[in-house]
Amino acid sequence: MTISDELENDQSGKLVIISGPSGAGKSTVLARVFRNSQLPLRWSVSATTRAPRPGEIEGEDYHYLSYDTFQEKRARGDFIECFEVFGGGDWYGTLKSEVAPRLTGGDWVVLEIDVEGTRAVLDHYPDAITIFVRPGNLEQLGERLRARGTETEAQIERRLEVARKEMESVSIYRHVVVNNEIDTAVVDLCRILDRYDSDSVDSP
Ligand code: 5GP
């Protein structure tokens, strides 16, 4: 059975893909959307080989795996998609086990993944609801990353370079939310999702 068969058999839920440069405030906006929305949104917790940041929790933010365990899972076909995201040796991937059972249960499964990952998932699941959250401008992004203080200057430069590239791929997404102001971005994102709710009057 292919990934696409597995996903297509599980159509009772919806797949939502959110991307956007790291540091664009995506996580803050999403946390608020999860709290405010009436929809059955569920995170897909990705696997990563990067070390946890202070305050991050295993099984909530990510499943933190060693490089070897990650590659074993990759070889076994446990991932829908996985990539070395910043070309710096850290791998990230969406586990099938995080997605298929939740879709079957009717949940809206939310993937917070990069542009390459989105392309890979869309190959199998073209109906996914794709949303790109972007900062007002890249200077703002650099400022946010520096204020967070969890990366070195070299890592920040690399992330900004990836962000520039990612912004060029914005056209593969069905929706774009500009995060200039958090409250507005939260409302915009909730409105987009509500439009896909079959119980809602103006669903597409
Ligand atoms: P961070 O290290 O800041 O948590 O995440 C870095 C980047 O990795 C973000 O742009 C995020 O969207 C991406 N990412 C997180 N999980 C996954 C995943 O499972 N697959 C892919 N392709 N990208 C991911």
PDB file of C-alpha atoms and ligand atoms in Angstrom:
ATOM      1  CA  MET A   1       0.000   0.000   0.000  1.00  0.00           C
ATOM      2  CA  THR A   2       1.433   3.403  -0.961  1.00  0.00           C
ATOM      3  CA  ILE A   3       1.420   6.461   1.271  1.00  0.00           C
ATOM      4  CA  SER A   4      -1.187   8.020  -0.981  1.00  0.00           C
ATOM      5  CA  ASP A   5      -3.473   4.943  -0.625  1.00  0.00           C
ATOM      6  CA  GLU A   6      -3.057   5.079   3.130  1.00  0.00           C
ATOM      7  CA  LEU A   7      -3.918   8.763   3.227  1.00  0.00           C
ATOM      8  CA  GLU A   8      -6.781   8.435   0.773  1.00  0.00           C
ATOM      9  CA  ASN A   9      -8.337   5.679   2.862  1.00  0.00           C
ATOM     10  CA  ASP A  10      -8.299   8.056   5.782  1.00  0.00           C
ATOM     11  CA  GLN A  11     -10.289  10.912   4.348  1.00  0.00           C
ATOM     12  CA  SER A  12     -12.590  11.522   7.280  1.00  0.00           C
ATOM     13  CA  GLY A  13     -10.192  14.121   8.709  1.00  0.00           C
ATOM     14  CA  LYS A  14      -8.294  16.922   6.990  1.00  0.00           C
ATOM     15  CA  LEU A  15      -4.629  17.569   6.502  1.00  0.00           C
ATOM     16  CA  VAL A  16      -3.426  21.126   7.152  1.00  0.00           C
ATOM     17  CA  ILE A  17       0.129  22.160   6.271  1.00  0.00           C
ATOM     18  CA  ILE A  18       1.604  25.306   7.768  1.00  0.00           C
ATOM     19  CA  SER A  19       4.985  26.629   6.652  1.00  0.00           C
ATOM     20  CA  GLY A  20       6.917  29.813   6.985  1.00  0.00           C
ATOM     21  CA  PRO A  21      10.388  30.964   7.892  1.00  0.00           C
ATOM     22  CA  SER A  22      11.600  29.884  11.292  1.00  0.00           C
ATOM     23  CA  GLY A  23      11.258  32.878  13.627  1.00  0.00           C
ATOM     24  CA  ALA A  24       8.276  34.306  11.701  1.00  0.00           C
ATOM     25  CA  GLY A  25       6.191  33.887  14.838  1.00  0.00           C
ATOM     26  CA  LYS A  26       4.443  30.851  13.349  1.00  0.00           C
ATOM     27  CA  SER A  27       4.466  28.840  16.571  1.00  0.00           C
ATOM     28  CA  THR A  28       3.000  31.675  18.658  1.00  0.00           C
ATOM     29  CA  VAL A  29       0.239  32.252  16.112  1.00  0.00           C
ATOM     30  CA  LEU A  30      -0.502  28.538  15.850  1.00  0.00           C
ATOM     31  CA  ALA A  31      -0.653  28.038  19.623  1.00  0.00           C
ATOM     32  CA  ARG A  32      -3.316  30.763  19.767  1.00  0.00           C
ATOM     33  CA  VAL A  33      -5.229  29.270  16.808  1.00  0.00           C
ATOM     34  CA  PHE A  34      -5.290  25.896  18.595  1.00  0.00           C
ATOM     35  CA  ARG A  35      -6.669  27.523  21.743  1.00  0.00           C
ATOM     36  CA  ASN A  36      -9.307  29.631  19.948  1.00  0.00           C
ATOM     37  CA  SER A  37     -10.550  27.311  17.208  1.00  0.00           C
ATOM     38  CA  GLN A  38     -13.590  25.057  17.613  1.00  0.00           C
ATOM     39  CA  LEU A  39     -12.215  22.689  14.954  1.00  0.00           C
ATOM     40  CA  PRO A  40     -10.732  19.300  15.968  1.00  0.00           C
ATOM     41  CA  LEU A  41      -7.142  20.417  15.308  1.00  0.00           C
ATOM     42  CA  ARG A  42      -4.352  18.022  16.316  1.00  0.00           C
ATOM     43  CA  TRP A  43      -0.600  18.490  15.953  1.00  0.00           C
ATOM     44  CA  SER A  44       1.455  15.993  14.112  1.00  0.00           C
ATOM     45  CA  VAL A  45       4.563  15.871  16.323  1.00  0.00           C
ATOM     46  CA  SER A  46       7.558  15.683  13.988  1.00  0.00           C
ATOM     47  CA  ALA A  47      10.737  13.752  14.628  1.00  0.00           C
ATOM     48  CA  THR A  48      14.044  15.609  14.639  1.00  0.00           C
ATOM     49  CA  THR A  49      17.706  14.975  15.277  1.00  0.00           C
ATOM     50  CA  ARG A  50      18.276  18.514  16.569  1.00  0.00           C
ATOM     51  CA  ALA A  51      18.733  18.987  20.314  1.00  0.00           C
ATOM     52  CA  PRO A  52      15.769  20.267  22.348  1.00  0.00           C
ATOM     53  CA  ARG A  53      15.787  24.025  23.050  1.00  0.00           C
ATOM     54  CA  PRO A  54      15.286  25.091  26.657  1.00  0.00           C
ATOM     55  CA  GLY A  55      11.661  24.516  27.614  1.00  0.00           C
ATOM     56  CA  GLU A  56      10.888  22.137  24.744  1.00  0.00           C
ATOM     57  CA  ILE A  57       9.274  18.856  25.725  1.00  0.00           C
ATOM     58  CA  GLU A  58       9.806  15.401  24.215  1.00  0.00           C
ATOM     59  CA  GLY A  59       6.610  14.170  22.540  1.00  0.00           C
ATOM     60  CA  GLU A  60       5.058  17.650  22.586  1.00  0.00           C
ATOM     61  CA  ASP A  61       7.398  19.822  20.563  1.00  0.00           C
ATOM     62  CA  TYR A  62       9.189  17.012  18.760  1.00  0.00           C
ATOM     63  CA  HIS A  63      10.188  13.400  19.105  1.00  0.00           C
ATOM     64  CA  TYR A  64      13.934  13.908  19.637  1.00  0.00           C
ATOM     65  CA  LEU A  65      15.824  11.063  17.993  1.00  0.00           C
ATOM     66  CA  SER A  66      19.484  10.233  17.569  1.00  0.00           C
ATOM     67  CA  TYR A  67      20.796  10.401  14.018  1.00  0.00           C
ATOM     68  CA  ASP A  68      20.983   6.578  13.863  1.00  0.00           C
ATOM     69  CA  THR A  69      17.444   6.003  15.125  1.00  0.00           C
ATOM     70  CA  PHE A  70      16.131   8.624  12.697  1.00  0.00           C
ATOM     71  CA  GLN A  71      17.866   6.927   9.749  1.00  0.00           C
ATOM     72  CA  GLU A  72      16.598   3.486  10.847  1.00  0.00           C
ATOM     73  CA  LYS A  73      13.052   4.805  10.816  1.00  0.00           C
ATOM     74  CA  ARG A  74      13.681   6.444   7.459  1.00  0.00           C
ATOM     75  CA  ALA A  75      14.922   3.134   6.006  1.00  0.00           C
ATOM     76  CA  ARG A  76      11.868   1.333   7.432  1.00  0.00           C
ATOM     77  CA  GLY A  77       9.553   3.804   5.628  1.00  0.00           C
ATOM     78  CA  ASP A  78       8.133   5.264   8.853  1.00  0.00           C
ATOM     79  CA  PHE A  79       8.061   8.806   7.429  1.00  0.00           C
ATOM     80  CA  ILE A  80       5.605  10.475   5.046  1.00  0.00           C
ATOM     81  CA  GLU A  81       8.449  12.880   4.296  1.00  0.00           C
ATOM     82  CA  CYS A  82      11.785  13.766   5.860  1.00  0.00           C
ATOM     83  CA  PHE A  83      14.586  16.203   5.036  1.00  0.00           C
ATOM     84  CA  GLU A  84      17.799  17.652   6.306  1.00  0.00           C
ATOM     85  CA  VAL A  85      16.152  21.031   6.744  1.00  0.00           C
ATOM     86  CA  PHE A  86      18.922  23.602   7.085  1.00  0.00           C
ATOM     87  CA  GLY A  87      21.649  21.628   5.340  1.00  0.00           C
ATOM     88  CA  GLY A  88      23.490  21.649   8.674  1.00  0.00           C
ATOM     89  CA  GLY A  89      23.054  17.980   9.543  1.00  0.00           C
ATOM     90  CA  ASP A  90      19.723  18.232  11.402  1.00  0.00           C
ATOM     91  CA  TRP A  91      16.958  16.022  10.062  1.00  0.00           C
ATOM     92  CA  TYR A  92      13.229  16.612  10.464  1.00  0.00           C
ATOM     93  CA  GLY A  93      10.385  14.309   9.409  1.00  0.00           C
ATOM     94  CA  THR A  94       6.656  13.656   9.566  1.00  0.00           C
ATOM     95  CA  LEU A  95       5.867  10.231  11.010  1.00  0.00           C
ATOM     96  CA  LYS A  96       3.075   8.227   9.378  1.00  0.00           C
ATOM     97  CA  SER A  97       2.020   7.159  12.880  1.00  0.00           C
ATOM     98  CA  GLU A  98       1.283  10.814  13.768  1.00  0.00           C
ATOM     99  CA  VAL A  99      -0.978  11.351  10.772  1.00  0.00           C
ATOM    100  CA  ALA A 100      -2.916   8.274   9.623  1.00  0.00           C
ATOM    101  CA  PRO A 101      -4.596   7.315  12.948  1.00  0.00           C
ATOM    102  CA  ARG A 102      -5.674  10.907  13.627  1.00  0.00           C
ATOM    103  CA  LEU A 103      -7.125  11.381  10.141  1.00  0.00           C
ATOM    104  CA  THR A 104      -9.098   8.177  10.563  1.00  0.00           C
ATOM    105  CA  GLY A 105     -10.494   9.555  13.783  1.00  0.00           C
ATOM    106  CA  GLY A 106     -11.793  12.634  11.933  1.00  0.00           C
ATOM    107  CA  ASP A 107      -9.220  15.072  13.293  1.00  0.00           C
ATOM    108  CA  TRP A 108      -7.692  17.951  11.373  1.00  0.00           C
ATOM    109  CA  VAL A 109      -4.025  17.047  11.473  1.00  0.00           C
ATOM    110  CA  VAL A 110      -1.704  20.031  11.395  1.00  0.00           C
ATOM    111  CA  LEU A 111       1.817  19.653  10.005  1.00  0.00           C
ATOM    112  CA  GLU A 112       4.277  22.460  10.683  1.00  0.00           C
ATOM    113  CA  ILE A 113       6.881  21.631   8.065  1.00  0.00           C
ATOM    114  CA  ASP A 114       9.174  23.347   5.564  1.00  0.00           C
ATOM    115  CA  VAL A 115       8.627  23.979   1.849  1.00  0.00           C
ATOM    116  CA  GLU A 116      10.410  20.822   0.659  1.00  0.00           C
ATOM    117  CA  GLY A 117       8.340  18.729   3.057  1.00  0.00           C
ATOM    118  CA  THR A 118       5.175  20.423   1.802  1.00  0.00           C
ATOM    119  CA  ARG A 119       6.004  19.541  -1.804  1.00  0.00           C
ATOM    120  CA  ALA A 120       6.559  15.914  -0.809  1.00  0.00           C
ATOM    121  CA  VAL A 121       3.273  15.686   1.120  1.00  0.00           C
ATOM    122  CA  LEU A 122       1.340  17.420  -1.703  1.00  0.00           C
ATOM    123  CA  ASP A 123       2.553  14.764  -4.162  1.00  0.00           C
ATOM    124  CA  HIS A 124       0.612  12.236  -2.104  1.00  0.00           C
ATOM    125  CA  TYR A 125      -2.140  14.434  -0.786  1.00  0.00           C
ATOM    126  CA  PRO A 126      -2.957  17.270  -3.216  1.00  0.00           C
ATOM    127  CA  ASP A 127      -6.072  18.270  -1.276  1.00  0.00           C
ATOM    128  CA  ALA A 128      -4.132  19.320   1.818  1.00  0.00           C
ATOM    129  CA  ILE A 129      -4.951  22.820   3.049  1.00  0.00           C
ATOM    130  CA  THR A 130      -1.654  24.699   2.683  1.00  0.00           C
ATOM    131  CA  ILE A 131      -0.946  27.957   4.494  1.00  0.00           C
ATOM    132  CA  PHE A 132       2.257  30.016   4.419  1.00  0.00           C
ATOM    133  CA  VAL A 133       2.866  32.305   7.409  1.00  0.00           C
ATOM    134  CA  ARG A 134       5.334  35.022   6.518  1.00  0.00           C
ATOM    135  CA  PRO A 135       6.866  37.899   8.441  1.00  0.00           C
ATOM    136  CA  GLY A 136       6.239  41.456   7.259  1.00  0.00           C
ATOM    137  CA  ASN A 137       9.858  41.596   6.084  1.00  0.00           C
ATOM    138  CA  LEU A 138      13.158  39.775   6.501  1.00  0.00           C
ATOM    139  CA  GLU A 139      14.720  42.438   8.758  1.00  0.00           C
ATOM    140  CA  GLN A 140      11.933  41.747  11.248  1.00  0.00           C
ATOM    141  CA  LEU A 141      12.711  38.036  10.973  1.00  0.00           C
ATOM    142  CA  GLY A 142      16.424  38.599  11.711  1.00  0.00           C
ATOM    143  CA  GLU A 143      15.486  40.713  14.724  1.00  0.00           C
ATOM    144  CA  ARG A 144      13.144  38.028  16.082  1.00  0.00           C
ATOM    145  CA  LEU A 145      15.732  35.278  15.658  1.00  0.00           C
ATOM    146  CA  ARG A 146      18.420  37.369  17.406  1.00  0.00           C
ATOM    147  CA  ALA A 147      16.018  38.239  20.234  1.00  0.00           C
ATOM    148  CA  ARG A 148      15.224  34.533  20.723  1.00  0.00           C
ATOM    149  CA  GLY A 149      18.947  33.969  21.266  1.00  0.00           C
ATOM    150  CA  THR A 150      18.838  30.188  20.687  1.00  0.00           C
ATOM    151  CA  GLU A 151      21.007  30.134  17.532  1.00  0.00           C
ATOM    152  CA  THR A 152      24.521  31.330  16.742  1.00  0.00           C
ATOM    153  CA  GLU A 153      24.975  34.197  14.272  1.00  0.00           C
ATOM    154  CA  ALA A 154      26.071  31.684  11.595  1.00  0.00           C
ATOM    155  CA  GLN A 155      22.924  29.603  12.187  1.00  0.00           C
ATOM    156  CA  ILE A 156      20.794  32.756  12.010  1.00  0.00           C
ATOM    157  CA  GLU A 157      22.406  33.714   8.672  1.00  0.00           C
ATOM    158  CA  ARG A 158      21.678  30.225   7.342  1.00  0.00           C
ATOM    159  CA  ARG A 159      18.044  30.439   8.507  1.00  0.00           C
ATOM    160  CA  LEU A 160      17.662  33.851   6.846  1.00  0.00           C
ATOM    161  CA  GLU A 161      19.047  32.441   3.618  1.00  0.00           C
ATOM    162  CA  VAL A 162      16.568  29.537   3.782  1.00  0.00           C
ATOM    163  CA  ALA A 163      13.798  32.058   4.580  1.00  0.00           C
ATOM    164  CA  ARG A 164      14.626  34.066   1.444  1.00  0.00           C
ATOM    165  CA  LYS A 165      14.426  30.881  -0.647  1.00  0.00           C
ATOM    166  CA  GLU A 166      11.211  29.753   1.085  1.00  0.00           C
ATOM    167  CA  MET A 167       9.522  33.081   0.358  1.00  0.00           C
ATOM    168  CA  GLU A 168      10.115  32.369  -3.349  1.00  0.00           C
ATOM    169  CA  SER A 169       8.029  29.184  -3.037  1.00  0.00           C
ATOM    170  CA  VAL A 170       5.033  30.909  -1.578  1.00  0.00           C
ATOM    171  CA  SER A 171       3.003  30.258  -4.756  1.00  0.00           C
ATOM    172  CA  ILE A 172       2.662  26.521  -3.993  1.00  0.00           C
ATOM    173  CA  TYR A 173       0.506  27.445  -0.972  1.00  0.00           C
ATOM    174  CA  ARG A 174      -3.225  28.070  -1.249  1.00  0.00           C
ATOM    175  CA  HIS A 175      -3.157  30.763   1.437  1.00  0.00           C
ATOM    176  CA  VAL A 176      -0.689  33.309   2.810  1.00  0.00           C
ATOM    177  CA  VAL A 177      -0.959  34.928   6.228  1.00  0.00           C
ATOM    178  CA  VAL A 178       1.257  37.949   6.928  1.00  0.00           C
ATOM    179  CA  ASN A 179       2.306  38.031  10.559  1.00  0.00           C
ATOM    180  CA  ASN A 180       2.866  41.726  11.179  1.00  0.00           C
ATOM    181  CA  GLU A 181       0.611  41.711  14.155  1.00  0.00           C
ATOM    182  CA  ILE A 182      -0.201  38.509  16.082  1.00  0.00           C
ATOM    183  CA  ASP A 183      -3.900  39.154  16.821  1.00  0.00           C
ATOM    184  CA  THR A 184      -4.648  39.834  13.152  1.00  0.00           C
ATOM    185  CA  ALA A 185      -2.656  36.795  11.995  1.00  0.00           C
ATOM    186  CA  VAL A 186      -4.572  34.540  14.430  1.00  0.00           C
ATOM    187  CA  VAL A 187      -7.948  35.824  13.158  1.00  0.00           C
ATOM    188  CA  ASP A 188      -6.843  35.434   9.509  1.00  0.00           C
ATOM    189  CA  LEU A 189      -5.696  31.853  10.054  1.00  0.00           C
ATOM    190  CA  CYS A 190      -8.862  30.856  11.935  1.00  0.00           C
ATOM    191  CA  ARG A 191     -11.003  32.333   9.140  1.00  0.00           C
ATOM    192  CA  ILE A 192      -9.123  30.393   6.482  1.00  0.00           C
ATOM    193  CA  LEU A 193      -9.591  27.107   8.374  1.00  0.00           C
ATOM    194  CA  ASP A 194     -13.267  27.773   9.109  1.00  0.00           C
ATOM    195  CA  ARG A 195     -13.927  28.070   5.388  1.00  0.00           C
ATOM    196  CA  TYR A 196     -12.997  24.384   4.993  1.00  0.00           C
ATOM    197  CA  ASP A 197     -15.383  23.259   7.699  1.00  0.00           C
ATOM    198  CA  SER A 198     -18.247  21.433   5.961  1.00  0.00           C
ATOM    199  CA  ASP A 199     -20.564  22.549   8.762  1.00  0.00           C
ATOM    200  CA  SER A 200     -19.771  26.162   7.915  1.00  0.00           C
ATOM    201  CA  VAL A 201     -22.083  28.019   5.482  1.00  0.00           C
ATOM    202  CA  ASP A 202     -19.370  29.325   3.157  1.00  0.00           C
ATOM    203  CA  SER A 203     -17.152  26.235   2.914  1.00  0.00           C
ATOM    204  CA  PRO A 204     -15.277  26.103  -0.437  1.00  0.00           C
TER     205      PRO A 204
HETATM  206  P1  5GP B   1      12.881  24.447  14.383  1.00  0.00           P
HETATM  207  O1  5GP B   1      14.250  23.861  14.463  1.00  0.00           O
HETATM  208  O2  5GP B   1      12.921  25.974  14.462  1.00  0.00           O
HETATM  209  O3  5GP B   1      11.909  23.833  15.359  1.00  0.00           O
HETATM  210  O4  5GP B   1      12.277  24.100  12.953  1.00  0.00           O
HETATM  211  C1  5GP B   1      13.003  24.388  11.844  1.00  0.00           C
HETATM  212  C2  5GP B   1      12.221  24.139  10.570  1.00  0.00           C
HETATM  213  O5  5GP B   1      11.972  22.751  10.402  1.00  0.00           O
HETATM  214  C3  5GP B   1      10.890  24.847  10.505  1.00  0.00           C
HETATM  215  O6  5GP B   1      10.843  25.592   9.304  1.00  0.00           O
HETATM  216  C4  5GP B   1       9.891  23.735  10.454  1.00  0.00           C
HETATM  217  O7  5GP B   1       8.789  24.072   9.643  1.00  0.00           O
HETATM  218  C5  5GP B   1      10.692  22.592   9.850  1.00  0.00           C
HETATM  219  N1  5GP B   1      10.160  21.296  10.260  1.00  0.00           N
HETATM  220  C6  5GP B   1       9.747  20.916  11.485  1.00  0.00           C
HETATM  221  N2  5GP B   1       9.289  19.656  11.457  1.00  0.00           N
HETATM  222  C7  5GP B   1       9.426  19.227  10.172  1.00  0.00           C
HETATM  223  C8  5GP B   1       9.107  18.004   9.497  1.00  0.00           C
HETATM  224  O8  5GP B   1       8.609  17.042  10.060  1.00  0.00           O
HETATM  225  N3  5GP B   1       9.400  17.937   8.166  1.00  0.00           N
HETATM  226  C9  5GP B   1       9.949  18.985   7.494  1.00  0.00           C
HETATM  227  N4  5GP B   1      10.168  18.812   6.179  1.00  0.00           N
HETATM  228  N5  5GP B   1      10.242  20.148   8.075  1.00  0.00           N
HETATM  229  C10 5GP B   1       9.988  20.272   9.403  1.00  0.00           C
END
